[in-house]
mmCIF file of C-alpha atoms in Angstrom:
data_model
loop_
_atom_site.group_PDB
_atom_site.id
_atom_site.type_symbol
_atom_site.label_atom_id
_atom_site.label_comp_id
_atom_site.label_asym_id
_atom_site.label_seq_id
_atom_site.Cartn_x
_atom_site.Cartn_y
_atom_site.Cartn_z
ATOM 1 C CA UNK A 41 -24.622 -16.943 12.800
ATOM 2 C CA UNK A 42 -25.978 -13.518 13.736
ATOM 3 C CA UNK A 43 -29.061 -12.050 12.148
ATOM 4 C CA UNK A 44 -29.039 -8.595 10.834
ATOM 5 C CA UNK A 45 -31.658 -6.036 9.845
ATOM 6 C CA UNK A 46 -31.254 -3.584 6.993
ATOM 7 C CA UNK A 47 -29.656 -0.983 9.248
ATOM 8 C CA UNK A 48 -27.071 -3.366 10.614
ATOM 9 C CA UNK A 49 -26.194 -4.366 7.028
ATOM 10 C CA UNK A 50 -25.898 -0.777 6.010
ATOM 11 C CA UNK A 51 -23.632 -0.030 9.124
ATOM 12 C CA UNK A 52 -21.428 -2.998 8.241
ATOM 13 C CA UNK A 53 -21.131 -2.000 4.588
ATOM 14 C CA UNK A 54 -20.362 1.597 5.440
ATOM 15 C CA UNK A 55 -17.653 0.621 8.009
ATOM 16 C CA UNK A 56 -16.086 -1.912 5.643
ATOM 17 C CA UNK A 57 -15.696 0.789 3.072
ATOM 18 C CA UNK A 58 -14.434 3.408 5.547
ATOM 19 C CA UNK A 59 -13.573 2.290 9.149
ATOM 20 C CA UNK A 60 -12.607 5.851 10.098
ATOM 21 C CA UNK A 61 -16.151 7.309 9.769
ATOM 22 C CA UNK A 62 -17.115 9.287 12.907
ATOM 23 C CA UNK A 63 -20.298 8.047 14.600
ATOM 24 C CA UNK A 64 -22.109 11.205 13.335
ATOM 25 C CA UNK A 65 -21.036 10.536 9.752
ATOM 26 C CA UNK A 66 -22.080 6.837 10.083
ATOM 27 C CA UNK A 67 -25.422 7.804 11.685
ATOM 28 C CA UNK A 68 -26.072 10.289 8.825
ATOM 29 C CA UNK A 69 -25.332 7.613 6.198
ATOM 30 C CA UNK A 70 -27.517 4.971 7.711
ATOM 31 C CA UNK A 71 -30.420 7.203 8.711
ATOM 32 C CA UNK A 72 -30.104 7.018 12.465
ATOM 33 C CA UNK A 73 -29.436 9.542 15.195
ATOM 34 C CA UNK A 74 -25.943 9.173 16.783
ATOM 35 C CA UNK A 75 -26.958 7.381 20.040
ATOM 36 C CA UNK A 76 -28.825 4.450 18.440
ATOM 37 C CA UNK A 77 -26.117 4.169 15.822
ATOM 38 C CA UNK A 78 -23.365 3.945 18.505
ATOM 39 C CA UNK A 79 -25.423 1.320 20.339
ATOM 40 C CA UNK A 80 -25.749 -0.773 17.272
ATOM 41 C CA UNK A 81 -22.016 -0.487 16.453
ATOM 42 C CA UNK A 82 -21.109 -1.428 19.987
ATOM 43 C CA UNK A 83 -23.441 -4.451 19.844
ATOM 44 C CA UNK A 84 -21.835 -5.487 16.559
ATOM 45 C CA UNK A 85 -18.366 -5.157 18.169
ATOM 46 C CA UNK A 86 -19.339 -6.956 21.440
ATOM 47 C CA UNK A 87 -20.898 -9.836 19.588
ATOM 48 C CA UNK A 88 -17.753 -10.384 17.516
ATOM 49 C CA UNK A 89 -19.328 -9.365 14.157
ATOM 50 C CA UNK A 90 -16.927 -6.439 13.934
ATOM 51 C CA UNK A 91 -13.598 -8.110 14.714
ATOM 52 C CA UNK A 92 -11.437 -4.985 14.598
ATOM 53 C CA UNK A 93 -10.326 -1.987 12.547
ATOM 54 C CA UNK A 94 -7.203 -1.722 10.392
ATOM 55 C CA UNK A 95 -5.517 0.440 7.814
ATOM 56 C CA UNK A 96 -5.178 -0.933 4.284
ATOM 57 C CA UNK A 97 -1.444 -0.262 3.317
ATOM 58 C CA UNK A 98 -0.500 -0.062 -0.310
ATOM 59 C CA UNK A 99 2.032 -2.816 -1.014
ATOM 60 C CA UNK A 100 3.754 -0.885 -3.733
ATOM 61 C CA UNK A 101 4.109 2.268 -1.538
ATOM 62 C CA UNK A 102 6.071 0.264 0.951
ATOM 63 C CA UNK A 103 8.155 -1.558 -1.524
ATOM 64 C CA UNK A 104 6.486 -4.967 -1.533
ATOM 65 C CA UNK A 105 6.165 -5.421 -5.302
ATOM 66 C CA UNK A 106 5.882 -9.214 -5.376
ATOM 67 C CA UNK A 107 2.706 -11.183 -4.449
ATOM 68 C CA UNK A 108 3.083 -14.931 -4.472
ATOM 69 C CA UNK A 109 0.538 -17.656 -3.817
ATOM 70 C CA UNK A 110 2.172 -20.849 -2.599
ATOM 71 C CA UNK A 111 0.193 -24.071 -2.568
ATOM 72 C CA UNK A 112 1.600 -26.506 -0.032
ATOM 73 C CA UNK A 113 1.062 -30.250 -0.065
ATOM 74 C CA UNK A 114 1.956 -32.342 2.981
ATOM 75 C CA UNK A 115 3.062 -35.947 3.267
ATOM 76 C CA UNK A 116 1.404 -36.474 6.688
ATOM 77 C CA UNK A 117 -1.633 -34.918 8.313
ATOM 78 C CA UNK A 118 -1.225 -35.955 11.875
ATOM 79 C CA UNK A 119 -2.375 -33.383 14.469
ATOM 80 C CA UNK A 120 1.199 -32.706 15.445
ATOM 81 C CA UNK A 121 2.192 -31.998 11.839
ATOM 82 C CA UNK A 122 -0.782 -29.790 11.116
ATOM 83 C CA UNK A 123 -0.164 -27.840 14.299
ATOM 84 C CA UNK A 124 3.500 -27.332 13.346
ATOM 85 C CA UNK A 125 2.652 -26.257 9.770
ATOM 86 C CA UNK A 126 0.131 -23.773 10.984
ATOM 87 C CA UNK A 127 2.442 -22.373 13.637
ATOM 88 C CA UNK A 128 5.166 -22.020 10.969
ATOM 89 C CA UNK A 129 2.821 -20.185 8.557
ATOM 90 C CA UNK A 130 1.645 -17.815 11.311
ATOM 91 C CA UNK A 131 5.266 -17.062 12.359
ATOM 92 C CA UNK A 132 6.472 -15.870 8.906
ATOM 93 C CA UNK A 133 5.666 -12.101 8.551
ATOM 94 C CA UNK A 134 5.720 -12.245 4.763
ATOM 95 C CA UNK A 135 2.868 -14.805 4.842
ATOM 96 C CA UNK A 136 -0.012 -12.324 5.059
ATOM 97 C CA UNK A 137 -2.795 -14.871 4.689
ATOM 98 C CA UNK A 138 -2.924 -18.683 4.892
ATOM 99 C CA UNK A 139 -5.809 -21.056 4.293
ATOM 100 C CA UNK A 140 -6.381 -24.749 4.995
ATOM 101 C CA UNK A 141 -7.732 -26.256 1.723
ATOM 102 C CA UNK A 142 -9.853 -29.148 0.590
ATOM 103 C CA UNK A 143 -8.587 -30.759 -2.638
ATOM 104 C CA UNK A 144 -5.175 -31.657 -4.075
ATOM 105 C CA UNK A 145 -3.267 -29.081 -2.028
ATOM 106 C CA UNK A 146 -3.330 -28.684 1.725
ATOM 107 C CA UNK A 147 -2.582 -24.992 2.245
ATOM 108 C CA UNK A 148 -2.629 -21.765 0.284
ATOM 109 C CA UNK A 149 -0.330 -18.963 1.468
ATOM 110 C CA UNK A 150 -0.354 -15.426 0.238
ATOM 111 C CA UNK A 151 3.090 -14.103 0.492
ATOM 112 C CA UNK A 152 4.286 -10.513 -0.103
ATOM 113 C CA UNK A 153 7.969 -9.646 -0.588
ATOM 114 C CA UNK A 154 10.066 -6.893 -2.170
ATOM 115 C CA UNK A 155 11.837 -9.040 -4.775
ATOM 116 C CA UNK A 156 12.147 -12.461 -6.312
ATOM 117 C CA UNK A 157 15.408 -12.945 -4.509
ATOM 118 C CA UNK A 158 13.669 -12.364 -1.161
ATOM 119 C CA UNK A 159 11.013 -14.907 -2.152
ATOM 120 C CA UNK A 160 13.715 -17.430 -2.998
ATOM 121 C CA UNK A 161 15.387 -16.842 0.371
ATOM 122 C CA UNK A 162 12.099 -17.278 2.122
ATOM 123 C CA UNK A 163 11.440 -20.458 0.213
ATOM 124 C CA UNK A 164 14.798 -21.853 1.233
ATOM 125 C CA UNK A 165 14.803 -20.856 4.846
ATOM 126 C CA UNK A 166 11.116 -20.800 5.932
ATOM 127 C CA UNK A 167 8.771 -22.684 3.614
ATOM 128 C CA UNK A 168 11.124 -25.696 2.994
ATOM 129 C CA UNK A 169 11.443 -26.002 6.765
ATOM 130 C CA UNK A 170 7.767 -26.882 7.061
ATOM 131 C CA UNK A 171 7.380 -30.336 8.595
ATOM 132 C CA UNK A 172 6.302 -33.211 6.300
ATOM 133 C CA UNK A 173 6.314 -31.024 3.229
ATOM 134 C CA UNK A 174 5.772 -32.899 -0.024
ATOM 135 C CA UNK A 175 5.617 -29.964 -2.468
ATOM 136 C CA UNK A 176 5.398 -26.231 -2.979
ATOM 137 C CA UNK A 177 3.855 -24.792 -6.116
ATOM 138 C CA UNK A 178 4.097 -21.005 -6.511
ATOM 139 C CA UNK A 179 2.130 -18.720 -8.660
ATOM 140 C CA UNK A 180 3.027 -14.985 -8.931
ATOM 141 C CA UNK A 181 0.320 -12.329 -9.291
ATOM 142 C CA UNK A 182 0.983 -9.584 -11.917
ATOM 143 C CA UNK A 183 -1.847 -7.250 -10.841
ATOM 144 C CA UNK A 184 -4.844 -6.984 -8.539
ATOM 145 C CA UNK A 185 -8.029 -7.228 -10.620
ATOM 146 C CA UNK A 186 -10.351 -6.819 -7.563
ATOM 147 C CA UNK A 187 -8.895 -5.417 -4.353
ATOM 148 C CA UNK A 188 -10.154 -6.353 -0.913
ATOM 149 C CA UNK A 189 -13.867 -5.836 -1.050
ATOM 150 C CA UNK A 190 -16.639 -5.506 1.589
ATOM 151 C CA UNK A 191 -18.168 -8.862 2.645
ATOM 152 C CA UNK A 192 -21.681 -9.339 1.088
ATOM 153 C CA UNK A 193 -23.647 -9.410 4.320
ATOM 154 C CA UNK A 194 -26.748 -11.713 3.992
#
């Protein structure tokens, strides 16, 4: 785990809130001149702390009105089955996040689709094709009560 000083934490917070800041804007916000600010950002990138930059796309604006959370339980946990399950989850574009769990269920998949009919088709063609699948339990989200938030850097 990397160690951070207050300026690094401030840089990370600012970039998580707006990854499109210019180096000058970022430097002004964190109280540095541009050159040392750029060196710190490059160090955070080179060390893997900053893994990349993305745009946050509004689901509703692109017609993806349905968010489903599918909890998957497997019958077998052999390395071959786990590898196949994870490859399948990564291959389905509508699965936007997937987590290996501890507890009663084995995986949690966040799925975004345009309709319940599309989710049903995805369930029939993709999710039920997962090897050694025992059960799928789906919960649908009505609203986002807390959107993607910056990580609380220690």
